Coordinates of C-alpha atoms in Angstrom, one line a residue:
M7 CA 165.0 138.3 61.9
G8 CA 162.0 139.6 63.8
K9 CA 159.1 141.5 62.2
L10 CA 159.8 144.8 64.1
E11 CA 160.5 147.0 61.1
S12 CA 160.6 150.6 60.0
A13 CA 160.7 151.9 56.5
D14 CA 161.3 155.4 55.0
H15 CA 161.6 156.8 51.5
S16 CA 163.7 159.6 50.0
I17 CA 162.5 162.4 47.7
G18 CA 163.9 162.1 44.2
V19 CA 165.3 158.6 44.8
K20 CA 163.3 155.5 44.1
C21 CA 164.6 153.6 47.2
S22 CA 163.6 152.7 50.7
I23 CA 165.4 151.8 53.9
V24 CA 163.9 149.0 56.1
I25 CA 165.2 148.5 59.7
S26 CA 164.5 145.0 61.1
L27 CA 165.3 144.1 64.8
E28 CA 165.6 140.6 66.2
S29 CA 163.6 141.5 69.3
Q30 CA 161.1 144.1 70.5
V31 CA 162.7 144.5 74.0
Y32 CA 166.3 144.4 75.2
Q33 CA 167.9 144.3 78.6
P34 CA 171.1 146.3 79.5
G35 CA 174.1 144.2 78.7
E36 CA 172.4 142.3 75.8
T37 CA 173.5 142.5 72.2
L38 CA 171.0 144.3 69.9
V39 CA 170.9 142.4 66.6
G40 CA 169.3 143.8 63.4
Q41 CA 169.7 144.4 59.7
I42 CA 169.3 147.2 57.2
T43 CA 167.7 146.5 53.9
L44 CA 168.1 149.0 51.0
R45 CA 165.5 148.4 48.4
I46 CA 166.7 150.2 45.2
H47 CA 164.4 150.8 42.3
E48 CA 166.6 153.3 40.4
T49 CA 170.4 153.6 40.1
F50 CA 172.0 156.4 42.2
D51 CA 175.4 157.2 43.8
A52 CA 175.7 157.6 47.6
K53 CA 178.3 158.1 50.3
E54 CA 178.8 155.8 53.3
L55 CA 175.8 154.1 55.1
V56 CA 175.8 154.9 58.8
V57 CA 173.8 153.0 61.4
A58 CA 173.7 154.8 64.8
I59 CA 172.2 153.9 68.2
N60 CA 171.3 156.7 70.6
G61 CA 169.9 156.9 74.1
E62 CA 168.8 160.0 75.9
E63 CA 167.1 161.1 79.1
Q64 CA 165.1 164.3 78.9
L65 CA 163.1 166.4 81.3
T66 CA 161.1 169.4 80.0
W67 CA 158.8 171.8 81.8
E68 CA 157.3 175.2 81.7
T69 CA 157.1 178.0 84.4
S70 CA 154.3 180.6 84.2
Q71 CA 155.0 184.3 84.2
F72 CA 152.5 187.1 84.9
E73 CA 150.9 188.3 81.7
A74 CA 153.6 186.7 79.6
P75 CA 154.1 183.4 77.7
N76 CA 155.4 180.5 79.8
L77 CA 159.1 180.0 80.0
Q78 CA 160.3 176.6 78.6
H79 CA 163.0 174.6 80.2
K80 CA 164.9 171.5 79.3
R81 CA 167.4 169.1 80.9
T82 CA 169.1 166.4 78.7
R83 CA 171.5 163.6 79.5
I84 CA 173.1 161.4 76.8
L85 CA 172.9 157.7 77.8
L86 CA 174.2 156.0 74.7
Q87 CA 175.9 157.0 71.5
D88 CA 177.5 154.5 69.1
Q89 CA 177.6 154.0 65.3
Q90 CA 178.8 151.7 62.6
V91 CA 179.8 152.6 59.0
F92 CA 179.0 150.4 56.0
A93 CA 179.5 150.7 52.3
T94 CA 181.7 153.7 51.5
L95 CA 181.1 155.8 48.4
Q96 CA 179.5 153.6 45.7
R97 CA 176.9 153.3 43.0
Y98 CA 173.7 151.4 43.9
D99 CA 171.9 149.5 41.1
P100 CA 168.3 148.2 41.4
G101 CA 168.0 145.4 43.9
D102 CA 168.1 144.7 47.6
Y103 CA 171.2 145.4 49.7
V104 CA 171.4 143.8 53.2
F105 CA 173.6 145.1 56.0
P106 CA 173.5 143.1 59.3
F107 CA 174.6 145.1 62.5
E108 CA 175.0 144.5 66.2
F109 CA 175.3 146.8 69.2
T110 CA 176.2 145.6 72.7
L111 CA 174.2 147.7 75.2
P112 CA 175.9 149.1 78.3
E113 CA 175.1 147.3 81.6
D114 CA 173.9 150.5 83.4
L115 CA 171.2 151.7 81.0
P116 CA 167.9 152.8 82.6
T117 CA 164.5 151.4 81.5
S118 CA 162.7 153.2 78.6
F119 CA 160.3 155.6 80.3
D120 CA 157.7 158.2 79.5
Y121 CA 155.8 160.4 81.9
W122 CA 153.7 163.5 81.4
K123 CA 151.7 165.7 83.8
Q124 CA 149.9 168.9 83.2
S125 CA 151.1 170.4 86.5
L126 CA 153.5 169.3 89.2
G127 CA 154.1 171.7 92.1
Q128 CA 155.1 175.0 90.6
L129 CA 155.8 173.5 87.1
V130 CA 153.4 172.9 84.2
C131 CA 153.5 170.7 81.1
V132 CA 156.0 168.4 82.7
Q133 CA 157.4 165.6 80.5
A134 CA 160.1 163.1 81.5
S135 CA 161.4 160.4 79.2
V136 CA 164.2 157.9 78.5
N137 CA 164.3 156.9 74.9
Y138 CA 166.5 154.7 72.6
S139 CA 166.5 154.6 68.9
I140 CA 168.3 153.2 65.8
K141 CA 168.9 155.7 63.1
V142 CA 170.2 155.0 59.5
S143 CA 171.4 157.6 57.1
L144 CA 172.7 157.4 53.6
P145 CA 173.8 160.7 51.9
V146 CA 172.7 160.6 48.2
L147 CA 174.8 162.4 45.6
G148 CA 173.2 164.5 42.9
A149 CA 171.0 167.6 42.6
L150 CA 167.4 167.5 43.8
K151 CA 167.9 164.3 45.6
S152 CA 167.4 164.2 49.4
D153 CA 169.4 161.9 51.7
L154 CA 167.9 158.6 52.8
T155 CA 167.1 158.3 56.5
S156 CA 165.1 156.0 58.7
S157 CA 164.7 155.4 62.4
Q158 CA 163.3 152.8 64.7
W159 CA 162.5 153.1 68.5
V160 CA 164.1 150.5 70.7
R161 CA 162.7 149.5 74.1
V162 CA 165.1 148.8 76.9
V163 CA 163.8 147.2 80.1
A164 CA 166.2 146.9 83.0
P165 CA 165.7 144.1 85.6
S166 CA 165.1 145.2 89.2
R167 CA 168.1 145.2 91.4
V168 CA 165.9 144.9 94.5
E169 CA 166.0 141.6 96.3
P170 CA 162.5 140.3 97.1
Q171 CA 161.7 140.0 100.7
S172 CA 158.7 139.6 103.0
L173 CA 157.8 142.6 105.2
Y174 CA 156.1 142.9 108.6
V175 CA 154.6 146.0 110.3
R176 CA 152.5 146.7 113.3
G177 CA 150.4 149.8 114.2
K178 CA 148.3 150.7 117.2
R179 CA 146.2 153.8 117.6
E180 CA 143.5 155.0 120.0
V181 CA 140.0 155.2 118.5
V182 CA 138.6 158.7 119.4
F183 CA 135.0 159.5 118.5
L184 CA 134.6 163.0 117.1
G185 CA 138.1 163.7 118.1
V186 CA 137.0 164.0 121.8
F187 CA 135.8 160.7 123.3
G188 CA 138.2 157.8 123.6
T189 CA 136.6 154.4 122.9
G190 CA 139.5 152.0 123.0
Y191 CA 142.4 151.0 120.8
C192 CA 142.8 149.3 117.4
T193 CA 145.9 147.2 116.6
L194 CA 146.8 146.3 113.1
T195 CA 149.4 143.6 112.3
A196 CA 150.3 142.9 108.7
S197 CA 152.8 140.9 106.7
L198 CA 153.4 141.3 103.0
A199 CA 154.5 138.1 101.2
T200 CA 156.9 139.9 98.9
N201 CA 157.8 143.6 98.2
L202 CA 158.6 142.9 94.5
L203 CA 155.5 142.8 92.3
R204 CA 154.7 143.0 88.6
E205 CA 152.0 145.3 87.2
K206 CA 148.6 143.7 87.5
E207 CA 149.9 141.1 90.0
E208 CA 148.0 140.7 93.2
A209 CA 149.8 141.4 96.5
S210 CA 149.2 139.0 99.4
I211 CA 148.8 140.7 102.8
H212 CA 148.1 138.7 106.0
C213 CA 146.4 141.0 108.5
T214 CA 145.2 140.6 112.0
I215 CA 142.9 143.4 113.3
E216 CA 142.4 143.6 117.1
N217 CA 139.5 146.0 117.5
D218 CA 139.7 146.6 121.3
S219 CA 137.3 149.5 121.0
K220 CA 133.6 150.1 121.5
K221 CA 133.1 151.0 117.8
R222 CA 132.9 148.7 114.7
V223 CA 135.6 148.9 112.1
K224 CA 133.5 150.0 109.1
L225 CA 136.0 148.6 106.6
V226 CA 139.5 147.5 106.0
R227 CA 141.0 149.3 103.0
T228 CA 144.2 149.0 100.9
E229 CA 145.6 151.9 98.9
L230 CA 148.4 151.8 96.4
I231 CA 150.1 155.2 96.3
Q232 CA 152.4 156.4 93.6
L233 CA 155.0 159.1 94.3
V234 CA 156.7 160.9 91.4
E235 CA 159.7 163.1 92.3
L236 CA 161.7 165.5 90.0
L237 CA 165.3 165.7 91.2
P238 CA 167.9 168.5 90.8
S239 CA 171.2 167.4 89.4
E240 CA 174.5 168.2 91.3
D241 CA 175.6 170.6 88.6
D242 CA 172.2 172.2 88.0
T243 CA 172.7 175.9 87.1
N244 CA 168.9 176.7 86.8
N245 CA 168.2 176.7 90.6
F246 CA 165.8 173.8 90.0
L247 CA 163.9 172.9 93.2
P248 CA 162.8 169.4 93.9
Q249 CA 159.2 168.8 93.0
S250 CA 156.9 165.8 93.9
T251 CA 153.4 164.6 93.5
S252 CA 151.5 161.6 94.9
R253 CA 148.2 160.0 94.0
T254 CA 146.2 157.0 95.0
V255 CA 146.2 154.8 91.9
N256 CA 144.2 151.9 93.5
R257 CA 141.8 151.7 96.4
T258 CA 140.3 148.3 97.5
E259 CA 137.8 147.8 100.3
F260 CA 137.4 144.6 102.4
S261 CA 135.2 143.3 105.3
D262 CA 134.4 145.0 108.6
V263 CA 135.3 144.0 112.2
D264 CA 132.8 144.2 115.1
A265 CA 133.6 146.1 118.3
G266 CA 135.7 144.1 120.7
Q267 CA 136.5 141.4 118.1
T268 CA 139.7 140.2 116.5
K269 CA 139.8 139.1 112.9
S270 CA 142.5 137.6 110.6
V271 CA 142.1 138.2 106.9
V272 CA 144.2 137.8 103.7
L273 CA 144.0 140.9 101.5
Q274 CA 144.9 140.6 97.8
P275 CA 144.8 144.0 96.1
A276 CA 145.9 144.1 92.5
T277 CA 148.7 146.4 91.3
V278 CA 146.6 148.1 88.7
D279 CA 145.6 151.7 88.0
T280 CA 141.9 152.0 88.5
K281 CA 141.9 155.7 87.8
R282 CA 143.3 155.5 84.2
I283 CA 143.4 153.2 81.2
A284 CA 147.2 153.4 80.9
T285 CA 149.4 150.9 82.6
L286 CA 151.3 151.8 85.7
L287 CA 154.8 153.1 85.5
P288 CA 157.4 150.7 87.0
S289 CA 159.4 151.8 90.0
F290 CA 162.2 154.0 88.5
S291 CA 165.1 156.0 89.5
S292 CA 167.4 158.2 87.3
E293 CA 169.3 161.4 87.5
F294 CA 166.1 163.5 86.8
V295 CA 163.1 161.4 88.0
R296 CA 162.2 158.9 90.7
V297 CA 159.0 156.9 90.8
S298 CA 158.2 154.9 94.0
Y299 CA 155.2 153.1 95.5
Q300 CA 153.6 152.5 99.0
L301 CA 151.0 149.9 99.8
V302 CA 148.9 151.1 102.7
V303 CA 146.4 149.2 104.8
K304 CA 143.9 151.2 106.8
C305 CA 141.2 150.4 109.4
K306 CA 138.3 152.9 108.8
Y307 CA 135.8 153.9 111.5
S308 CA 132.7 156.1 111.2
M309 CA 133.5 159.6 112.6
S310 CA 136.7 158.3 114.2
G311 CA 140.3 157.9 113.1
G312 CA 141.7 154.4 112.7
T313 CA 145.1 152.8 112.6
W314 CA 147.1 152.2 109.4
V315 CA 150.4 150.6 108.3
S316 CA 152.4 151.0 105.1
F317 CA 154.8 148.9 103.0
P318 CA 157.3 150.2 100.5
I319 CA 157.0 148.1 97.3
T320 CA 158.9 147.8 94.1
L321 CA 156.8 147.6 90.9
V322 CA 158.6 145.7 88.2
H323 CA 158.0 146.3 84.5
H324 CA 155.8 143.4 83.1
E325 CA 158.4 142.8 80.4
A326 CA 161.3 142.5 82.8

């Protein structure tokens, strides 16, 4: 049995519950295997021991009111509820009591997920999550004795259903100095080796820049852009409007291209968040939230607009 454990004690009863799980991470469709250990130091009577597994998606947010406290809102969806009952009414004498358990996870469970943002559109204090847990309860008989309970979080990581494929795009734009004087055209051709990437993995983009203008391409830049969308449900009674926010999580700059020249380069930007210490969220879609990514390649000129192309990519959880 693995070392992922959780232990809790009860007031008035010299006993503890230890939850041990065989693995730290599970995929949908797998069988979660674990065991409950009751460590009894003093005799007591109790009812049945119940082991439950729960999964829930939740979205909470607040809306501001003029000169009044913020209104709090919540949407909840039950993803998983199951339980097993062990050891009916009995007396427990000092010693260890072990109860193995198994739960087969449904095939369609979403990945464990946690997102928080101070403000998103018209909403504030936005938190979205998908959480799974094992909970153990043992009702203890007798006055001044509280029931025994313990819980342990479970991580679920769903594999991506996106088939990896290479992508090809081409963009052409006139280079206009100060928005007035045309100086020629810039053509950008790019191919992405695969649209399926893991966090911290480097993308591989083969680019050809045809700078048929009188100005030098100052730099070639890649930008990894994250889009987070909050979605209304079909039966929403709160008149919840879709909200979204995007941010550039990674910006990498590469070499220049002289006027009238053509250059072929291989760009290898990493899928990391250079703005924050936390790891990037994987691409994710549920009833309440959608997270997606675009990998953009831009040709930048001084005081002139340049051409750009964009690839939709799927970012896979590093544990998938």
